[in-house]
Amino acid sequence: MTTIQAIRERIAKHPAGRTMTPSEFAGLGTRASIDMALKHKLDAKTRSHHQTVTFQIPDAPLPREIVIASIVVALCLYLFVVHSATTRHPFLEPQMFRDRNTVIGLAISFVWGFVLHGNLVLISLLMQELRGFPVMTLGLMMSPRGFGVMVGMLVAGQLVRHMDPRVLLGCGLSTLGLSAWAMSQWTADVSAWDVLWTGGLQGIGTGLGFVPLSTMTFSTLDARYRTEGLTLFNLVLFSGISSGIAVAVNILTRSININHATLSEYVSPFNELLRLPGAAGLLGHAQRSGLAALDWEISRQATMIGYLNNFHLVALLSLLVVPLAFMFRRTRGAAGSGGGGH
C-alpha cells in the first residue's frame, strides 16, 4: 500500500502533458521490488519460526525461499541506490537526506515500529498460550492500550505548542521503555491487571511520542520534498513493524529451544530438589507421568523466558533512542512561543 501511494503521488507531481521518463519508471520498479521482496522475506521468516512453536502452518517456507528473497532485496536495493545517485530524475530526491531532522526522524520511526508491534503480538501469544485467555477476553484486555494512545495524542497536541517537542518525544520513548521493563518482570502466572495497566501506559507513551516525532521530522524539510518525505516515513515505519514482528518471533523460538535444553540439564536423579517430599509424587522422574509433568513445566518456563527476553530488548531499544530525540534541530515557533511552528 505504501508503494502504491508513492506511485500515485509521484505521478500527481508531474505537470499536465508531461509523462514519466524511463528513468523514473526504473526507480519505481526497483522500489516496488524492494518492498515486495522484503515483506515476503519477513513474513516467510515469521511463518517459518511459527512452525517450530506450538502450531503448524501448511505454507511455511523452506530456508531457500528466505535466502532467495534476501538476495532479491539486496540486488534491488543496490540498483535503487545506484539509480538514485546517477539519474537526473530519481524516484527519491537525495536532497531530502541532507536534512538532519528528516534523517533522525526516519531512524526513530523505524525503531518505533520495531518495538511497538512486535511487543503487541507477543502479549497476545503469551496470554493465549500460557494463561489460556480466550480471544474476546484478550481483546478487552488490550483496549486500554488504544485508549492510552488517544489520551496521549490529545495531551501531546496541546503540550507541543508550549514545551520543547524534543522533551515530549523523550518522555514518550521513556514511557515505552518503562512499560516494557515492567513487562520483563512478569512471571508465567501474569494476571489480567498487569496487562491492563502496562498496555495503558504503553499507549500513553505512544501518543505522547508520535505527535512530536511526526511534526519534527518534517519541520525543517523543504515543502517540495514533504510529499516524498511522508511516503518514505510511512515506508520506514511499516518496514520497522514487519522487522520487529519477525525478530520478535525469531528471538522467542530460539530462546525457547535454548532455555528448554538448558533447564533440562537439571533434571537428573542427582538433583536433590527432585527428592523433596512435595516434588517426589508430582514430579517424580521415575514415572512417565512425572517426566511428562517435568517436560511441560520446563517448556512453560522456557517459553516465558523467551517472552521476557523480547521485553528486555524492547525496553533497551526504547531507551537507547532517547538521545536521538534531542538531536533534532529546533525551529522558530517552537515551545515557549505558543506559535505552533511545527
Coordinates of C-alpha atoms in Angstrom, one line a residue:
M1 CA 0.0 0.0 0.0
T2 CA 2.9 2.4 0.7
T3 CA 4.4 1.7 -2.7
I4 CA 1.0 2.3 -4.4
Q5 CA 0.7 5.6 -2.5
A6 CA 4.2 6.6 -3.6
I7 CA 3.4 5.9 -7.2
R8 CA 0.2 7.9 -7.2
E9 CA 1.9 10.8 -5.5
R10 CA 4.8 10.7 -7.9
I11 CA 2.5 10.7 -10.9
A12 CA 0.4 13.5 -9.4
K13 CA 3.6 15.7 -9.1
H14 CA 4.1 15.8 -12.9
P15 CA 2.7 18.8 -14.8
A16 CA -0.1 18.2 -17.3
G17 CA 1.2 16.9 -20.6
R18 CA 4.5 15.6 -19.2
T19 CA 4.9 11.8 -18.9
M20 CA 7.3 10.0 -16.6
T21 CA 10.7 9.2 -18.0
P22 CA 12.0 5.6 -18.4
S23 CA 14.5 6.5 -15.6
E24 CA 11.7 7.3 -13.2
F25 CA 9.9 4.1 -14.1
A26 CA 13.1 2.3 -13.3
G27 CA 13.2 3.9 -9.9
L28 CA 9.6 2.8 -9.3
G29 CA 10.3 -0.7 -10.3
T30 CA 13.3 -1.2 -8.1
R31 CA 11.5 0.5 -5.2
A32 CA 8.5 -1.8 -5.6
S33 CA 10.7 -4.8 -5.9
I34 CA 12.5 -4.0 -2.6
D35 CA 9.1 -3.5 -0.8
M36 CA 7.6 -6.8 -2.0
A37 CA 10.7 -8.9 -1.6
L38 CA 11.5 -7.5 1.9
K39 CA 7.9 -8.0 3.0
H40 CA 7.8 -11.6 1.7
K41 CA 11.1 -12.3 3.4
L42 CA 10.0 -11.1 6.8
D43 CA 6.6 -12.8 6.5
A44 CA 8.3 -16.0 5.4
K45 CA 10.7 -15.9 8.3
T46 CA 7.9 -15.3 10.8
R47 CA 5.9 -18.2 9.4
S48 CA 9.0 -20.4 9.4
H49 CA 9.5 -19.8 13.1
H50 CA 5.8 -20.1 13.9
Q51 CA 6.1 -23.7 12.6
T52 CA 8.5 -24.5 15.4
V53 CA 6.5 -23.2 18.3
T54 CA 3.0 -24.6 19.1
F55 CA 1.1 -24.8 15.9
Q56 CA 1.7 -25.8 12.3
I57 CA 1.2 -23.6 9.2
P58 CA 0.8 -25.5 5.9
D59 CA 2.6 -22.9 3.8
A60 CA 5.6 -22.5 6.0
P61 CA 8.5 -21.7 3.6
L62 CA 11.7 -23.6 3.0
P63 CA 15.0 -21.9 4.1
R64 CA 16.0 -21.4 0.4
E65 CA 12.8 -19.2 0.0
I66 CA 14.1 -16.8 2.6
V67 CA 17.6 -16.8 1.1
I68 CA 16.2 -16.1 -2.4
A69 CA 14.1 -13.2 -1.0
S70 CA 17.1 -11.8 0.8
I71 CA 19.2 -11.9 -2.4
V72 CA 16.4 -10.1 -4.3
V73 CA 16.2 -7.4 -1.6
A74 CA 20.0 -6.8 -1.7
L75 CA 20.1 -6.7 -5.5
C76 CA 17.2 -4.3 -5.9
L77 CA 18.5 -2.1 -3.1
Y78 CA 21.8 -1.8 -4.9
L79 CA 20.1 -1.0 -8.2
F80 CA 17.9 1.6 -6.4
V81 CA 20.8 3.3 -4.7
V82 CA 22.8 3.4 -8.0
H83 CA 19.8 4.7 -9.9
S84 CA 19.0 7.4 -7.4
A85 CA 22.7 8.6 -7.4
T86 CA 23.2 8.7 -11.1
T87 CA 19.9 9.7 -12.8
R88 CA 18.7 13.2 -13.4
H89 CA 15.2 12.4 -12.1
P90 CA 15.5 10.0 -9.2
F91 CA 12.4 8.5 -7.5
L92 CA 13.6 9.9 -4.2
E93 CA 15.4 13.2 -4.1
P94 CA 18.8 12.8 -2.4
Q95 CA 18.4 16.4 -1.1
M96 CA 15.9 15.1 1.5
F97 CA 18.7 13.2 3.2
R98 CA 20.7 16.3 3.8
D99 CA 18.0 17.5 6.3
R100 CA 19.1 16.4 9.7
N101 CA 15.6 16.3 11.2
T102 CA 14.3 14.1 8.4
V103 CA 17.1 11.6 8.8
I104 CA 16.8 11.4 12.6
G105 CA 13.0 11.1 12.3
L106 CA 13.3 8.2 9.8
A107 CA 15.7 6.4 12.2
I108 CA 13.4 6.8 15.2
S109 CA 10.3 5.8 13.2
F110 CA 12.0 2.5 12.2
V111 CA 12.7 1.8 15.9
W112 CA 9.2 3.0 16.8
G113 CA 7.6 0.4 14.6
F114 CA 10.1 -2.2 15.6
V115 CA 9.4 -2.0 19.3
L116 CA 5.6 -1.4 19.3
H117 CA 4.0 -4.1 17.1
G118 CA 6.3 -7.0 17.9
N119 CA 5.5 -6.4 21.5
L120 CA 1.8 -6.4 20.8
V121 CA 1.9 -9.7 19.0
L122 CA 3.9 -11.3 21.8
I123 CA 1.5 -10.2 24.5
S124 CA -1.4 -11.8 22.6
L125 CA 0.5 -15.0 22.2
L126 CA 1.6 -15.1 25.8
M127 CA -1.9 -14.6 27.3
Q128 CA -3.4 -17.2 24.9
E129 CA -0.7 -19.9 25.2
L130 CA 0.4 -19.6 28.8
R131 CA -2.6 -18.2 30.5
G132 CA -5.4 -19.7 28.3
F133 CA -7.4 -16.4 27.9
P134 CA -10.0 -16.5 25.1
V135 CA -9.7 -14.2 22.1
M136 CA -12.6 -12.0 23.1
T137 CA -11.4 -11.5 26.7
L138 CA -7.9 -10.8 25.3
G139 CA -9.3 -8.1 23.1
L140 CA -10.9 -6.4 26.0
M141 CA -7.7 -6.6 28.0
M142 CA -5.8 -4.9 25.2
S143 CA -8.3 -2.0 24.9
P144 CA -6.6 0.3 27.5
R145 CA -3.7 0.5 25.0
G146 CA -5.9 2.2 22.4
F147 CA -7.5 4.4 25.0
G148 CA -4.0 5.4 26.2
V149 CA -3.0 6.3 22.6
M150 CA -6.0 8.6 22.3
V151 CA -5.3 10.3 25.6
G152 CA -1.6 10.7 24.8
M153 CA -2.2 12.2 21.4
L154 CA -4.7 14.7 22.8
V155 CA -2.3 15.7 25.6
A156 CA 0.7 15.9 23.2
G157 CA -1.3 18.1 20.7
Q158 CA -1.7 20.7 23.4
L159 CA 1.7 20.4 25.1
V160 CA 3.7 20.5 21.8
R161 CA 2.7 24.2 21.5
H162 CA 4.1 25.2 24.9
M163 CA 7.1 23.0 25.5
D164 CA 10.1 21.7 23.7
P165 CA 8.8 18.8 21.5
R166 CA 12.1 17.0 21.9
V167 CA 11.4 16.7 25.6
L168 CA 7.9 15.4 24.8
L169 CA 9.3 12.8 22.4
G170 CA 11.9 11.8 25.0
C171 CA 9.1 11.4 27.6
G172 CA 7.1 9.2 25.2
L173 CA 10.1 6.9 24.5
S174 CA 11.0 6.7 28.2
T175 CA 7.4 5.7 28.9
L176 CA 7.6 3.0 26.3
G177 CA 10.8 1.7 27.9
L178 CA 9.3 1.8 31.4
S179 CA 6.2 -0.2 30.3
A180 CA 8.4 -2.8 28.5
W181 CA 10.7 -3.1 31.6
A182 CA 7.6 -3.7 33.8
M183 CA 6.6 -6.5 31.3
S184 CA 10.0 -8.0 31.7
Q185 CA 9.3 -8.6 35.4
W186 CA 6.3 -10.8 34.7
T187 CA 6.1 -14.4 35.6
A188 CA 4.3 -17.3 33.9
D189 CA 1.3 -16.5 36.2
V190 CA 0.9 -12.9 34.9
S191 CA -2.6 -11.5 35.7
A192 CA -5.0 -9.6 33.6
W193 CA -4.4 -6.5 35.7
D194 CA -0.7 -6.5 34.7
V195 CA -1.7 -6.5 31.0
L196 CA -4.2 -3.7 31.6
W197 CA -2.0 -1.2 33.3
T198 CA 1.1 -1.8 31.2
G199 CA -0.9 -1.6 28.0
G200 CA -2.4 1.7 29.1
L201 CA 1.0 3.1 30.0
Q202 CA 2.4 1.9 26.6
G203 CA -0.5 3.6 24.8
I204 CA 0.1 6.9 26.6
G205 CA 3.8 6.7 25.6
T206 CA 2.8 6.0 22.0
G207 CA 0.5 9.0 21.9
L208 CA 2.9 11.4 23.6
G209 CA 5.8 10.5 21.3
F210 CA 4.3 10.1 17.9
V211 CA 2.9 13.6 17.6
P212 CA 6.2 15.4 18.2
L213 CA 8.0 12.8 16.1
S214 CA 5.9 13.3 13.0
T215 CA 6.0 17.1 13.3
M216 CA 9.7 17.5 13.9
T217 CA 10.6 15.1 11.2
F218 CA 9.3 17.5 8.5
S219 CA 9.7 20.8 10.4
T220 CA 12.8 21.8 8.5
L221 CA 12.3 19.9 5.3
D222 CA 11.7 21.9 2.1
A223 CA 8.0 22.0 1.2
R224 CA 8.6 20.5 -2.2
Y225 CA 10.0 17.3 -0.7
R226 CA 7.4 16.8 2.0
T227 CA 5.1 14.5 -0.1
E228 CA 8.0 12.2 -0.8
G229 CA 9.2 12.5 2.8
L230 CA 5.8 11.5 4.1
T231 CA 5.7 8.4 1.8
L232 CA 9.3 7.5 2.9
F233 CA 8.3 8.0 6.6
N234 CA 5.4 5.5 6.2
L235 CA 7.6 3.1 4.3
V236 CA 10.3 3.1 7.0
L237 CA 7.6 2.8 9.8
F238 CA 6.0 -0.2 8.2
S239 CA 9.3 -1.8 7.5
G240 CA 10.1 -1.4 11.2
I241 CA 6.8 -3.1 12.1
S242 CA 7.5 -6.1 9.8
S243 CA 11.1 -6.4 11.0
G244 CA 10.0 -6.1 14.7
I245 CA 7.5 -8.9 14.4
A246 CA 9.9 -11.2 12.5
V247 CA 12.8 -10.5 15.0
A248 CA 10.4 -11.0 18.0
V249 CA 9.3 -14.4 16.8
N250 CA 12.9 -15.3 16.0
I251 CA 14.1 -14.4 19.5
L252 CA 11.1 -16.2 21.0
T253 CA 11.6 -19.5 19.3
R254 CA 15.4 -19.5 19.7
S255 CA 15.0 -18.7 23.4
I256 CA 12.5 -21.5 23.9
N257 CA 14.8 -24.0 22.3
I258 CA 17.9 -22.8 24.2
N259 CA 16.3 -22.5 27.6
H260 CA 14.5 -25.8 27.3
A261 CA 17.8 -27.5 26.7
T262 CA 19.4 -25.6 29.5
L263 CA 16.7 -26.3 32.0
S264 CA 16.5 -29.9 31.1
E265 CA 20.1 -30.4 32.2
Y266 CA 18.9 -30.0 35.8
V267 CA 16.5 -33.0 35.5
S268 CA 18.7 -35.7 37.0
P269 CA 18.5 -38.3 39.7
F270 CA 21.2 -36.4 41.4
N271 CA 19.2 -33.3 41.8
E272 CA 18.3 -33.1 45.4
L273 CA 15.3 -30.8 44.8
L274 CA 13.5 -33.6 43.0
R275 CA 13.8 -35.8 46.1
L276 CA 11.8 -33.5 48.3
P277 CA 8.6 -35.0 49.6
G278 CA 6.4 -32.5 47.7
A279 CA 8.1 -33.0 44.4
A280 CA 8.6 -36.7 44.6
G281 CA 5.0 -37.5 44.0
L282 CA 4.1 -34.8 41.5
L283 CA 7.4 -34.5 39.5
G284 CA 8.9 -37.9 40.1
H285 CA 11.3 -38.7 37.3
A286 CA 10.9 -42.4 37.7
Q287 CA 7.4 -42.5 36.2
R288 CA 6.2 -41.4 32.8
S289 CA 3.6 -39.1 34.3
G290 CA 6.3 -37.4 36.3
L291 CA 8.5 -37.0 33.3
A292 CA 5.6 -35.5 31.3
A293 CA 4.9 -33.1 34.1
L294 CA 8.5 -32.1 34.2
D295 CA 8.7 -31.5 30.5
W296 CA 5.5 -29.5 30.5
E297 CA 6.8 -27.2 33.2
I298 CA 10.2 -26.9 31.6
S299 CA 8.5 -25.9 28.3
R300 CA 6.3 -23.4 30.1
Q301 CA 9.3 -21.7 31.9
A302 CA 11.4 -21.7 28.7
T303 CA 8.6 -20.1 26.8
M304 CA 8.2 -17.4 29.4
I305 CA 11.9 -16.7 29.4
G306 CA 11.6 -16.2 25.6
Y307 CA 8.9 -13.6 26.1
L308 CA 10.9 -11.8 28.8
N309 CA 14.0 -11.7 26.5
N310 CA 11.9 -9.8 24.0
F311 CA 10.5 -7.4 26.6
H312 CA 14.1 -6.6 27.7
L313 CA 15.1 -5.9 24.1
V314 CA 12.1 -3.6 23.6
A315 CA 12.9 -1.7 26.8
L316 CA 16.6 -1.4 25.8
L317 CA 15.9 -0.1 22.3
S318 CA 13.3 2.4 23.6
L319 CA 15.8 3.9 26.0
L320 CA 18.7 3.9 23.5
V321 CA 16.9 6.1 21.0
V322 CA 16.0 8.7 23.6
P323 CA 19.3 10.7 23.0
L324 CA 18.3 10.8 19.3
A325 CA 15.2 12.8 20.2
F326 CA 17.5 15.7 21.5
M327 CA 19.4 15.8 18.2
F328 CA 16.5 17.3 16.4
R329 CA 17.1 20.9 15.3
R330 CA 14.6 23.3 16.8
T331 CA 12.7 25.7 14.6
R332 CA 11.1 29.0 15.1
G333 CA 7.7 29.0 16.8
A334 CA 8.6 26.0 18.9
A335 CA 8.0 25.6 22.6
G336 CA 7.6 28.7 24.6
S337 CA 6.3 31.0 21.8
G338 CA 2.9 29.3 21.6
G339 CA 3.2 29.7 17.8
G340 CA 2.8 26.0 16.9
G341 CA 5.6 26.4 14.3
H342 CA 5.7 22.6 13.8

